[in-house]
XYZ file of C-alpha atoms in Angstrom:
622
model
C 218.208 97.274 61.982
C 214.616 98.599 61.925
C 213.491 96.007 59.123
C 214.979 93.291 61.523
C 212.609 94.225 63.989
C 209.976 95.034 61.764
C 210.255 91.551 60.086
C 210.338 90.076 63.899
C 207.093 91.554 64.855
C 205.433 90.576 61.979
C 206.664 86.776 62.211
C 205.580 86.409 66.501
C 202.080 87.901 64.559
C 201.813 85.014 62.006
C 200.746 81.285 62.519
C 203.391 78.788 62.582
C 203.994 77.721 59.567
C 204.472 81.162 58.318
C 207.076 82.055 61.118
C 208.983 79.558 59.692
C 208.553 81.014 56.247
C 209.743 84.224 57.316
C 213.271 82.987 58.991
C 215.158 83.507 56.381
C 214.379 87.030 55.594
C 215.142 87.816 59.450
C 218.741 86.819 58.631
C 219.040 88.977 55.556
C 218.341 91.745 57.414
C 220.464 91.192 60.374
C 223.613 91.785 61.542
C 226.209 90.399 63.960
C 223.943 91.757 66.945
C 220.691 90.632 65.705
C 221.555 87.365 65.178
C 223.169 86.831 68.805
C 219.621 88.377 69.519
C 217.513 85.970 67.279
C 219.883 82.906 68.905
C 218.220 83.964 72.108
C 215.278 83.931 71.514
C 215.080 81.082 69.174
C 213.955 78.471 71.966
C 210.913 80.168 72.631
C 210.408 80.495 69.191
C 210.594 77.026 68.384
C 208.547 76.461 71.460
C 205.859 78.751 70.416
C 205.545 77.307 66.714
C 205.460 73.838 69.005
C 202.263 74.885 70.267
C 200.935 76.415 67.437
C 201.472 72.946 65.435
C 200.036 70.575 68.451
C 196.288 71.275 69.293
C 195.002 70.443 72.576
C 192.263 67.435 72.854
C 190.180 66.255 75.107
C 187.239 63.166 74.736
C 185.039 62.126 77.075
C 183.994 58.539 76.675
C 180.121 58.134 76.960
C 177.984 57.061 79.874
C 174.582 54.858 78.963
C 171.182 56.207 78.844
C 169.685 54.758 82.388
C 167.442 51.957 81.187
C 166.367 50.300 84.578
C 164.998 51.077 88.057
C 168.699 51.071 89.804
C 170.541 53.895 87.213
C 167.618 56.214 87.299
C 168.178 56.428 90.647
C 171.627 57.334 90.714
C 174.335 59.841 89.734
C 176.045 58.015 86.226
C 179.700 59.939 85.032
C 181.658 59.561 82.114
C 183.830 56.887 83.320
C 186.994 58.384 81.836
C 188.664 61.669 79.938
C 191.299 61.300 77.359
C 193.286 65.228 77.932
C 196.279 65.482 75.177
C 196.629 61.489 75.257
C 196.821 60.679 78.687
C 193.321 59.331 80.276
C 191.961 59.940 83.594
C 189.252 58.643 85.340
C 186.440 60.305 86.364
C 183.879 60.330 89.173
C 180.731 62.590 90.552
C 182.458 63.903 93.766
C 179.776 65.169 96.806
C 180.796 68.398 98.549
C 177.730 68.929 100.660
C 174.253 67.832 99.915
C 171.075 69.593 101.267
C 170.820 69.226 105.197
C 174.437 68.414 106.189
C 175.152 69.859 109.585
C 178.456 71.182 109.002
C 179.909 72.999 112.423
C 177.054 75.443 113.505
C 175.432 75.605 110.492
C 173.046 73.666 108.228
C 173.753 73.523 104.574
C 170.717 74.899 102.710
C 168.822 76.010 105.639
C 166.867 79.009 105.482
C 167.347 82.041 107.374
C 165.514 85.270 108.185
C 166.549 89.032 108.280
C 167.826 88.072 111.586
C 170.043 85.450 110.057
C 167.728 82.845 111.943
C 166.398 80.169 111.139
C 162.662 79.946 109.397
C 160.611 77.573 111.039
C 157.787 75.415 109.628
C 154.348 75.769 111.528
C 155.517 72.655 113.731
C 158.142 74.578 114.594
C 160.928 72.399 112.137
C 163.758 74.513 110.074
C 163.278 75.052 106.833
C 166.199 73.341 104.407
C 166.012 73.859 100.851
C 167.057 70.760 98.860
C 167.372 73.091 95.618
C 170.815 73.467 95.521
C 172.331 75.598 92.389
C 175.373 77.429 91.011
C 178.291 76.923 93.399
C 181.305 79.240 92.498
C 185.253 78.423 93.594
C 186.802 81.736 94.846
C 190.433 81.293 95.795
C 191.550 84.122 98.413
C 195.022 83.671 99.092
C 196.054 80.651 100.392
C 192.484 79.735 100.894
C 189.297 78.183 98.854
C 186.222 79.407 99.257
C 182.600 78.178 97.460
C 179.470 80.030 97.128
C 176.148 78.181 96.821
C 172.900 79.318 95.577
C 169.256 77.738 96.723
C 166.742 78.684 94.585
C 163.451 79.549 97.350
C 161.481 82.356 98.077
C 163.487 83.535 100.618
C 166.115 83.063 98.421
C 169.828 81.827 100.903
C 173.278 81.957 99.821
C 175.879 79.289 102.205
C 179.705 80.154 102.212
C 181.820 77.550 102.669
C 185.781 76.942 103.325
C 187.130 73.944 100.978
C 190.221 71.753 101.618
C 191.736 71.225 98.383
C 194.294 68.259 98.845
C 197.379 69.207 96.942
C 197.780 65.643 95.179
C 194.513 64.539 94.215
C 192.454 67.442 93.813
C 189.744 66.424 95.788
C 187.466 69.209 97.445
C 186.305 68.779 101.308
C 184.128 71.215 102.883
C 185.473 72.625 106.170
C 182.780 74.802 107.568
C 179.933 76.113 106.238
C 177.604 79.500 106.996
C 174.852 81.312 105.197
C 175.857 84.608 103.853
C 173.539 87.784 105.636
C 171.851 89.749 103.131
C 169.709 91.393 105.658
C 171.726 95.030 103.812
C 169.741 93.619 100.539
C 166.379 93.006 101.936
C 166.813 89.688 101.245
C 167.274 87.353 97.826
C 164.955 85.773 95.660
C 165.541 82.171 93.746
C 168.489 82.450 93.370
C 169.373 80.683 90.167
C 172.296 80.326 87.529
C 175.733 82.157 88.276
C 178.986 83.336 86.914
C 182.659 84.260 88.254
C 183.699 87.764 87.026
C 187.501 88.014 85.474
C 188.287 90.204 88.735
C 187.352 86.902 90.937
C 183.912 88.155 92.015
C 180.289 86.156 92.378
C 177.462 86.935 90.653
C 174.214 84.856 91.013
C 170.686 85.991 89.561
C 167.383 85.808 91.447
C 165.263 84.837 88.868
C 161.373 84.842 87.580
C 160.571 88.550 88.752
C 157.074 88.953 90.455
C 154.656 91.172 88.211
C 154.474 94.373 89.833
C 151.393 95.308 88.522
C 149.742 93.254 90.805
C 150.862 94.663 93.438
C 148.147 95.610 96.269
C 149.973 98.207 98.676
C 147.415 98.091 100.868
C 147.791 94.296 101.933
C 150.925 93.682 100.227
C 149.590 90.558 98.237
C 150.507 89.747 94.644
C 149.997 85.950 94.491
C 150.595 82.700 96.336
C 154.516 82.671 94.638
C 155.388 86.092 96.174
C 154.058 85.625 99.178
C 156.324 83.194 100.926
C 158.789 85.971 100.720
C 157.113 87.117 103.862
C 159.419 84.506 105.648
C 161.705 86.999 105.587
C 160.075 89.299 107.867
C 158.140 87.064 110.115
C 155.255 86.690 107.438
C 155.082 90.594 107.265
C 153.701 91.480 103.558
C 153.881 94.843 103.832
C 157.997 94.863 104.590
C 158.505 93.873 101.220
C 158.761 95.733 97.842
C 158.747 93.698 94.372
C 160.836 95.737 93.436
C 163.816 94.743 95.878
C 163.302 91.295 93.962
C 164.797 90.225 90.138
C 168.495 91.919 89.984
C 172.346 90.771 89.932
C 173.852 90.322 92.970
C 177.654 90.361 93.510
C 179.564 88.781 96.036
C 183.002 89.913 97.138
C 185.582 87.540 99.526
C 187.057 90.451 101.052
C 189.725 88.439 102.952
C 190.892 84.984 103.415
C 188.896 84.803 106.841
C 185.830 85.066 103.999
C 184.701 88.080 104.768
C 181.893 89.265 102.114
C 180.642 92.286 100.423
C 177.354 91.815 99.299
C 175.543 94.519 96.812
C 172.869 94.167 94.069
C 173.408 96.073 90.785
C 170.432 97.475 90.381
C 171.707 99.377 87.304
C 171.652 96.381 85.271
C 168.121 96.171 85.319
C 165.471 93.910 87.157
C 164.262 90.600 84.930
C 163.962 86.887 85.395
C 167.735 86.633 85.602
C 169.136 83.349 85.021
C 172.510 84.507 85.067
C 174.857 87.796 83.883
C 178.069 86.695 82.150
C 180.769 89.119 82.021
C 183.004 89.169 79.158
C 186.815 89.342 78.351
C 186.805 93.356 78.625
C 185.550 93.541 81.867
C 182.856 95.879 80.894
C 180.181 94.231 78.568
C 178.042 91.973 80.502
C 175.256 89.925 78.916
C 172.441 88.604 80.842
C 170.087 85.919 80.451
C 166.328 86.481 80.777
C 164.070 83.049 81.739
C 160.338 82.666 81.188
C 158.411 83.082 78.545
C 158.024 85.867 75.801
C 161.173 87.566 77.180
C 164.557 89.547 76.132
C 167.731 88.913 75.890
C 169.716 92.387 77.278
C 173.450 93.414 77.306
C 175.191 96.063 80.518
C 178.152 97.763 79.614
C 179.503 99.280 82.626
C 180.941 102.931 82.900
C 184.374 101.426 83.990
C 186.365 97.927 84.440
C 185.295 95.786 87.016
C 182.649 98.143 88.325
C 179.154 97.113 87.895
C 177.558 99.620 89.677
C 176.707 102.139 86.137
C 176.670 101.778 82.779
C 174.389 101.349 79.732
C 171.658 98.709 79.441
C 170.649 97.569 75.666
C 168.022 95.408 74.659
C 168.072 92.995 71.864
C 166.066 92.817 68.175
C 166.173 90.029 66.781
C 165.964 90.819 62.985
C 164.982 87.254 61.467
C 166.926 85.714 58.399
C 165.668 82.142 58.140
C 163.619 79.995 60.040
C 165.221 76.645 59.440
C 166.867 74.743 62.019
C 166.470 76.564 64.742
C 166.457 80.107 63.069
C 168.932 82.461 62.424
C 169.072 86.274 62.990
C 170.821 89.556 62.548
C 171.040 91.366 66.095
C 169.977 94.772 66.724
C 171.056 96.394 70.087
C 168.349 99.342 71.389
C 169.597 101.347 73.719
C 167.514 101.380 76.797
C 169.672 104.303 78.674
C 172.063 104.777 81.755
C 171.433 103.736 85.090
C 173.343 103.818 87.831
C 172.645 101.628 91.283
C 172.081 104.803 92.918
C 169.914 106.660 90.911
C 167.521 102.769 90.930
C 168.326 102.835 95.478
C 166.861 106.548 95.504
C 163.070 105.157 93.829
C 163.620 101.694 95.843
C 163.894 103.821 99.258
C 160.638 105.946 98.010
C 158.817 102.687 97.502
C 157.721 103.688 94.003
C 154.746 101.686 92.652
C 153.768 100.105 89.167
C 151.342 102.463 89.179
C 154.297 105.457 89.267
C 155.715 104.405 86.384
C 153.073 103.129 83.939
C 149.303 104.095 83.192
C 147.374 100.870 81.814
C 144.211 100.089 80.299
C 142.748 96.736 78.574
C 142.989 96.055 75.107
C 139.828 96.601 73.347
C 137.770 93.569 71.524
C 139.817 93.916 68.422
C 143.248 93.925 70.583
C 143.901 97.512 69.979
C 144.923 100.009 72.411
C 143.711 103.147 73.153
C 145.497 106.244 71.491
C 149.051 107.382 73.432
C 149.439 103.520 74.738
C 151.719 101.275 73.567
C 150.891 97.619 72.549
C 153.349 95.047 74.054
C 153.361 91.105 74.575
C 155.792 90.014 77.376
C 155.672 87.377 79.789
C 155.215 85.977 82.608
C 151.925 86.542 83.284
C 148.528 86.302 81.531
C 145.842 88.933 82.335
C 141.990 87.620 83.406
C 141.457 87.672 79.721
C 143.970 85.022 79.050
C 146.484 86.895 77.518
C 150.009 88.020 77.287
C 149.461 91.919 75.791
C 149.800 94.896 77.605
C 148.169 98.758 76.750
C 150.915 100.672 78.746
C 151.903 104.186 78.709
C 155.097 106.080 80.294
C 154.180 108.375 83.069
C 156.071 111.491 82.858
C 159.734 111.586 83.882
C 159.362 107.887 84.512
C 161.947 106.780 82.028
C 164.776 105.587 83.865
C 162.464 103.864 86.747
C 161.126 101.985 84.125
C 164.296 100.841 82.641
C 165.667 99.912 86.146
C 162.091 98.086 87.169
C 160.332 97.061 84.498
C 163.458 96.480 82.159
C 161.455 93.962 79.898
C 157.944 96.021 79.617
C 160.218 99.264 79.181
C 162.485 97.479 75.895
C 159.039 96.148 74.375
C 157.439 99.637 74.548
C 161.185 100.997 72.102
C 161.127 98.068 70.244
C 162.929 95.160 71.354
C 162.274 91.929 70.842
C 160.323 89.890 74.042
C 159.374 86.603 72.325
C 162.225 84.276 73.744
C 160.914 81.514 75.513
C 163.674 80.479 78.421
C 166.539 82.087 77.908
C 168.859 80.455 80.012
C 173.014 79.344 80.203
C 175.935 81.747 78.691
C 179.618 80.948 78.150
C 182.187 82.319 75.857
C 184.057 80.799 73.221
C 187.561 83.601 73.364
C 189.154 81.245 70.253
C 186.151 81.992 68.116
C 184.856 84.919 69.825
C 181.553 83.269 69.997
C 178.994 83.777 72.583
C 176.794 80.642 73.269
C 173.330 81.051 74.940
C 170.301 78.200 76.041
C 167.152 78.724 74.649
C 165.168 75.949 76.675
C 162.543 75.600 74.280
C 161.651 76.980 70.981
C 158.091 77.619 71.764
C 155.337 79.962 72.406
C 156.634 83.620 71.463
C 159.233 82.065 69.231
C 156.087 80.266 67.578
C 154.704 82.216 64.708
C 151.167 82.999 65.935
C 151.221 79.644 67.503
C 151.715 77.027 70.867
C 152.931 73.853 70.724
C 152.641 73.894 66.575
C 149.159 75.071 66.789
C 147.762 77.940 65.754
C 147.554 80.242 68.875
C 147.857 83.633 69.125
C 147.663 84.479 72.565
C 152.177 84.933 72.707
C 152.048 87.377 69.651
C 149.160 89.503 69.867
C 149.623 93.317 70.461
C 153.649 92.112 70.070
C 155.884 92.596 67.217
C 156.213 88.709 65.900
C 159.751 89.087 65.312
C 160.834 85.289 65.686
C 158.425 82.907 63.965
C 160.363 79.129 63.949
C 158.830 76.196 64.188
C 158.099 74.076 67.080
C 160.891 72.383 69.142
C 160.150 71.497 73.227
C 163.460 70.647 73.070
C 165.110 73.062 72.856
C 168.504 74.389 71.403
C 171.926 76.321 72.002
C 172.390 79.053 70.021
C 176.408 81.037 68.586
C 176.321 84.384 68.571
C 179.338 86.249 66.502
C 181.080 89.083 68.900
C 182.431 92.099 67.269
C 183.610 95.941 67.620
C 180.099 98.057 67.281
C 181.097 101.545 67.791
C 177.946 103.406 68.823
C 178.639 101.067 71.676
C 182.178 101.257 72.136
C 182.778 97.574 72.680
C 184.072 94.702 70.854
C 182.123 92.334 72.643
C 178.844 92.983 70.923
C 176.647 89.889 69.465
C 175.985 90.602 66.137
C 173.883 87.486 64.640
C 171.834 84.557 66.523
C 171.675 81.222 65.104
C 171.140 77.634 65.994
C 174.350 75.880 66.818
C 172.736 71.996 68.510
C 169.082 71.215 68.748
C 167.109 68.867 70.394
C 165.158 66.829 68.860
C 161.351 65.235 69.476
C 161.046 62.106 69.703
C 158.667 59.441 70.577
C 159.343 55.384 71.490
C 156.632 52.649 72.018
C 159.497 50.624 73.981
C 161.348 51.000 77.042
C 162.289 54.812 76.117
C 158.388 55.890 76.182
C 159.194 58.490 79.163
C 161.409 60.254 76.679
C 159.731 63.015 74.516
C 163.380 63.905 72.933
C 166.021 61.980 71.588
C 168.036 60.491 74.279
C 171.240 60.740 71.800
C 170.736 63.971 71.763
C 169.871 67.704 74.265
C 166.771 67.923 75.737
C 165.670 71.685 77.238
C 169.276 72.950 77.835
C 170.432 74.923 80.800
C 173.412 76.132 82.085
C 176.656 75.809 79.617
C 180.416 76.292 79.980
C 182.948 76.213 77.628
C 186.289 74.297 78.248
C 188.955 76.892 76.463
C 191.232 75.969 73.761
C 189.704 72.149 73.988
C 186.435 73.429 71.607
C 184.727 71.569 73.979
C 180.972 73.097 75.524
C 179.699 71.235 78.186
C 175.690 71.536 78.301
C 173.585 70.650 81.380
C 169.822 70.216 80.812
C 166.705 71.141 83.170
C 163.896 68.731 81.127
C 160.700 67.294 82.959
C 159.097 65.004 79.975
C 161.782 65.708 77.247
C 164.321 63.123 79.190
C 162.899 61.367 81.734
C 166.640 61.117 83.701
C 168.232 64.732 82.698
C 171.648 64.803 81.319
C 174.783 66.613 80.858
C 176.551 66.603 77.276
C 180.059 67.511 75.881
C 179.997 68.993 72.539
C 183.056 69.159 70.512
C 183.074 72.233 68.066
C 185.308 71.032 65.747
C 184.056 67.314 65.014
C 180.541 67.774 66.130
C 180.458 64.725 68.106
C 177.958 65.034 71.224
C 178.975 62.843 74.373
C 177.041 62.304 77.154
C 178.744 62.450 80.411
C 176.520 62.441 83.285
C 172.807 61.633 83.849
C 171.036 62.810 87.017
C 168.084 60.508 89.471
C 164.524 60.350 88.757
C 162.769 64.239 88.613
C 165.861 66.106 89.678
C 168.157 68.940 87.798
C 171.259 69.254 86.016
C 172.386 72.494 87.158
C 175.347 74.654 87.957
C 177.520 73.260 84.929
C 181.054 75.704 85.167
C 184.654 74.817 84.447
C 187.227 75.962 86.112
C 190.178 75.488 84.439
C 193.453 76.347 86.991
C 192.720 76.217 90.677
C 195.806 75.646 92.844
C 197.098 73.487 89.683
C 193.677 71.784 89.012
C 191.031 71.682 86.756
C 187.660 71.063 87.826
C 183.978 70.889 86.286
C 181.599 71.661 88.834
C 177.621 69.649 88.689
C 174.964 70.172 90.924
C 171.738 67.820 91.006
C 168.738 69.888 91.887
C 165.671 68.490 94.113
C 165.763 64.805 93.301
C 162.479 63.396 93.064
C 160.935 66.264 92.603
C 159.802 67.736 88.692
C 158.533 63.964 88.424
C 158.735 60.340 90.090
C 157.569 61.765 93.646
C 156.014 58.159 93.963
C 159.927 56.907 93.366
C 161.375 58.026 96.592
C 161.416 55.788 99.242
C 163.645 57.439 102.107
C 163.355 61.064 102.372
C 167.443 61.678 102.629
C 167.279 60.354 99.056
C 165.408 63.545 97.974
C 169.017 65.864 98.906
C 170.433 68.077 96.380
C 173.804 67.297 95.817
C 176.508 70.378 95.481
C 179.632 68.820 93.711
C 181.877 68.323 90.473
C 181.433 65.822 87.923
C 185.598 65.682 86.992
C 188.937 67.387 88.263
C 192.317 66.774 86.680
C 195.260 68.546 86.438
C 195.215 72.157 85.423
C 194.272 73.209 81.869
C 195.933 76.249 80.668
């Protein structure tokens, strides 16, 4: 009896083939009542092995590279998808674009702390046309989409979708902007992920340099200022340091009710995104700009953001061919909890608090008791990137929570990534995939743009020294168990997995810098489970002169383009949802047409619009 079972177990562990194998020696050991048993189960059996033996596919078919005046202007798709041998068309579908008056509201307008409206000096509303990540949150029997606008003040809209039961096809019912007057406002806010417990989290990205700040007037520069909007123009309202975390969103009902609360325990950096992963506890989160980290949260508890640990990562280099490769060394910044980071926020604690700075000397040295770091954004007067900074006392955890990316350089991490940007999660392969836009600057060795430079890796630590690539490349990182971390969703190497490559054409092509059959500066990413299928969206100015969106088929390593975008806009806000309501959708949003290039291209201004939408639905992919 117990080695029928035990022979059982061990065959529903096995692949297939081998659970075939292995029937046999279940009826050996079985008697009268096992076998009535093993009868029982036998369809699911076969059903299981059934799977097992027929792997899911999915092809896009390609779209052109836009060659004249009429398809740079437009949205091109894939025209079909090919899903397990049955092919479905496929079409850009328009939610809302920028400026649609939808009930009361206007989508992409942006508001004040009063949840009003912020006026131009002729007295004309402010709407954003820089739409970005738009989540799907079903609540009940109702659909619900969050949408990012990347500004300084920073707006978040909520809208109710109709989902029509046959087609698939998304309407937008009514639309409002979400109040984060409990926040102090957001800042650009940028990429964005769903959690596993059906939450929102967007980043507000490129951080404003503290160190700048004047208390007195309130002025850093003319990129923080506009934040004033917030508060009428009032400077000295604001804080930096209210600026650069994670913000979640929680639907708390099916009216859409939200719960809005930034984690300031996970640090404060240019956030692109935070990804959380299968546990529901490690969280890794992208840092943009250049000569930054790349960082990892594990949270105290399941679904609960609010504490945990923050690491930083080093990257320990192995090779520097085709696009590098490296072992990964997580450095444990410390424990932070929102709380402890609200009690300095609420005592308006200054750069100056945390850190004592001086210059570098002639030689680039720094004085005795300072520490020597290179991070970006920001160059000093001098023209460069390093920093002589030393830890005021008891100042350790502030500086974890508020200068996260100083705080890692001064223990060791690495802060020589240049645009760290999209994250998705491969659960077949347990592979993490991240966007590194460009393999430049800090990632240089001692160099910009292949020539000797070293203003991005003096007073640093040099750890990644590749060659030159504007075009960037997506990187696989291996996820394991690490058990001074207690997780098993820990990267553990870094390494190329598709690259861009430079290019340059004397014909009709001469706007491109990169191969047009190939990435160009990639951006946000998602990964289509069980079809080995990564979709990559790409933010390029020069690389492409019409930006793209690619599929990228792990097993066959066949790259598809499936969407290109209008003159001097953005791929952005690439996700796949795979099972809404019994429908599988790929969401696309086109950032600021006309806009990184072409200005002189636009001829109506409506043309200039983001668009918030989805490049393909079909049924549900489980």
């Amino acid at each position: 009896m117990k080695k029928f079972y035990a022979v059982l177990l061990k065959s529903w562990l096995s692949n297939g083939l081998d659970r075939f194998k292995l029937g046999k020696e279940l009826f050996n050991n079985a008697g009268f009542g096992e076998i009535v048993m093993y009868y029982k189960i036998g369809l699911l059996w076969l059903l299981s092995c059934w799977v097992y033996a027929v792997e899911p596919t999915l092809v896009f078919e390609s779209v052109d590279v836009p060659m004249t005046d009429q398809t740079k202007r437009q949205i091109q798709t894939t025209p079909a998808v090919t899903i397990n041998g049955k092919t479905y068309p496929v079409q850009y579908n328009t939610i809302l674009r920028s400026g649609t008056k939808l009930g009361k509201h206007t989508f992409g307008q942006l508001i004040d702390a009063n949840v009003q409206p912020i006026l131009m000096p002729d007295g004309k509303p402010i709407v954003s046309n820089k739409n970005d990540f738009s989540s799907l949150i079903p609540v009940e029997d109702k659909l619900f989409m969050i949408s990012h606008f990347e500004n300084r003040p920073g707006v978040m809209y909520l809208t109710q979708l109709n989902q029509n039961t046959d087609t698939g096809l998304l309407t937008a019912m009514t639309t409002r902007p979400i109040d984060f007057s409990g926040i102090k406002g957001g800042w650009m806010h940028c990429a964005g992920s769903v959690t596993p417990w059906n939450s929102h989290l967007g980043g507000e990205e490129y951080e404003t340099d503290a160190a700048q700040h004047n208390t007195k007037t309130g002025r850093i520069d003319s990129y923080y200022e506009p934040m004033a909007r917030y508060y009428a123009g009032d400077l000295l309202k604001l804080n930096p340091y209210d600026y650069g975390h994670i913000i979640e969103i929680k639907l708390i009902d099916k009216t859409g009710t939200t719960q809005v609360k930034k984690h300031y325990a996970m640090g404060r950096l240019a956030f692109e995104l935070a990804y959380v992963m299968p546990d529901e506890k490690t969280v890794y989160l992208a840092d943009d700009g250049t000569n930054v980290g790349f960082f990892m949260f594990v949270a105290d508890q399941p679904r609960e953001l609010s504490a945990g640990t923050l690491y930083a990562a080093q990257w320990q280099q192995i090779q520097a061919d085709n696009g590098g490769q490296a072992k990964l060394n997580w450095i444990q910044l410390g424990h932070l909890s929102d709380a402890e980071v609200q009690a300095y926020l609420d005592n308006n604690i200054t750069f100056n608090d945390i850190f004592s700075k001086v210059m570098p000397n002639s030689d680039n040295q720094c004085p005795d008791g300072f520490n020597s770091i290179n991070v970006g954004h920001r160059f000093d007067q001098y023209g460069r990137y390093q920093r002589c900074l030393k830890l005021n006392a008891g100042m350790e955890k502030a500086a974890m929570a508020l200068e996260t990316r100083r705080y890692a350089a001064m223990l060791g991490a690495t802060t020589e990534f240049r645009k760290g940007e999209g994250l998705a999660f491969n659960p077949e392969a347990k592979q993490l995939y991240l966007s590194i836009s460009e393999i430049a600057k800090g990632m240089e060795d001692n160099a910009s743009k292949g020539k000797a430079n070293p203003s991005f890796d003096v007073g640093g630590y040099n750890h990644i020294r590749l060659p030159y690539n504007k075009c960037g490349a997506v990187y696989r990182l291996d996820v394991g168990y690490e058990p001074r971390i207690d997780s098993h969703y820990v990267a553990q190497n870094m390494q190329a997995l598709v690259m861009g490559q430079m290019q340059s054409y004397d014909n009709e092509l001469a706007a491109n810098e990169c191969d047009v059959n190939g990435i160009a500066n990639p951006d946000n990413i998602t990964y289509m489970s069980a079809y080995q299928t990564l979709i990559i969206g790409e933010d390029t100015g020069a690389g492409h002169q019409n930006d793209m969106v690619w599929a990228y088929n792990l097993k066959t390593k066949a790259l598809t383009r499936i969407q290109t975008a209008p003159y001097g806009s953005e791929n952005t806000g690439i996700y796949f949802y795979p099972n809404i309501n019994g429908w599988a959708y790929v969401m696309s949003t086109i950032q600021h047409p006309y806009e990184d290039s072409h200005q002189e291209k636009l001829r109506n201004i409506k043309d200039a619009a983001g668009y918030t939408g989805y490049l393909a639905t079909f049924p549900a992919l489980n």
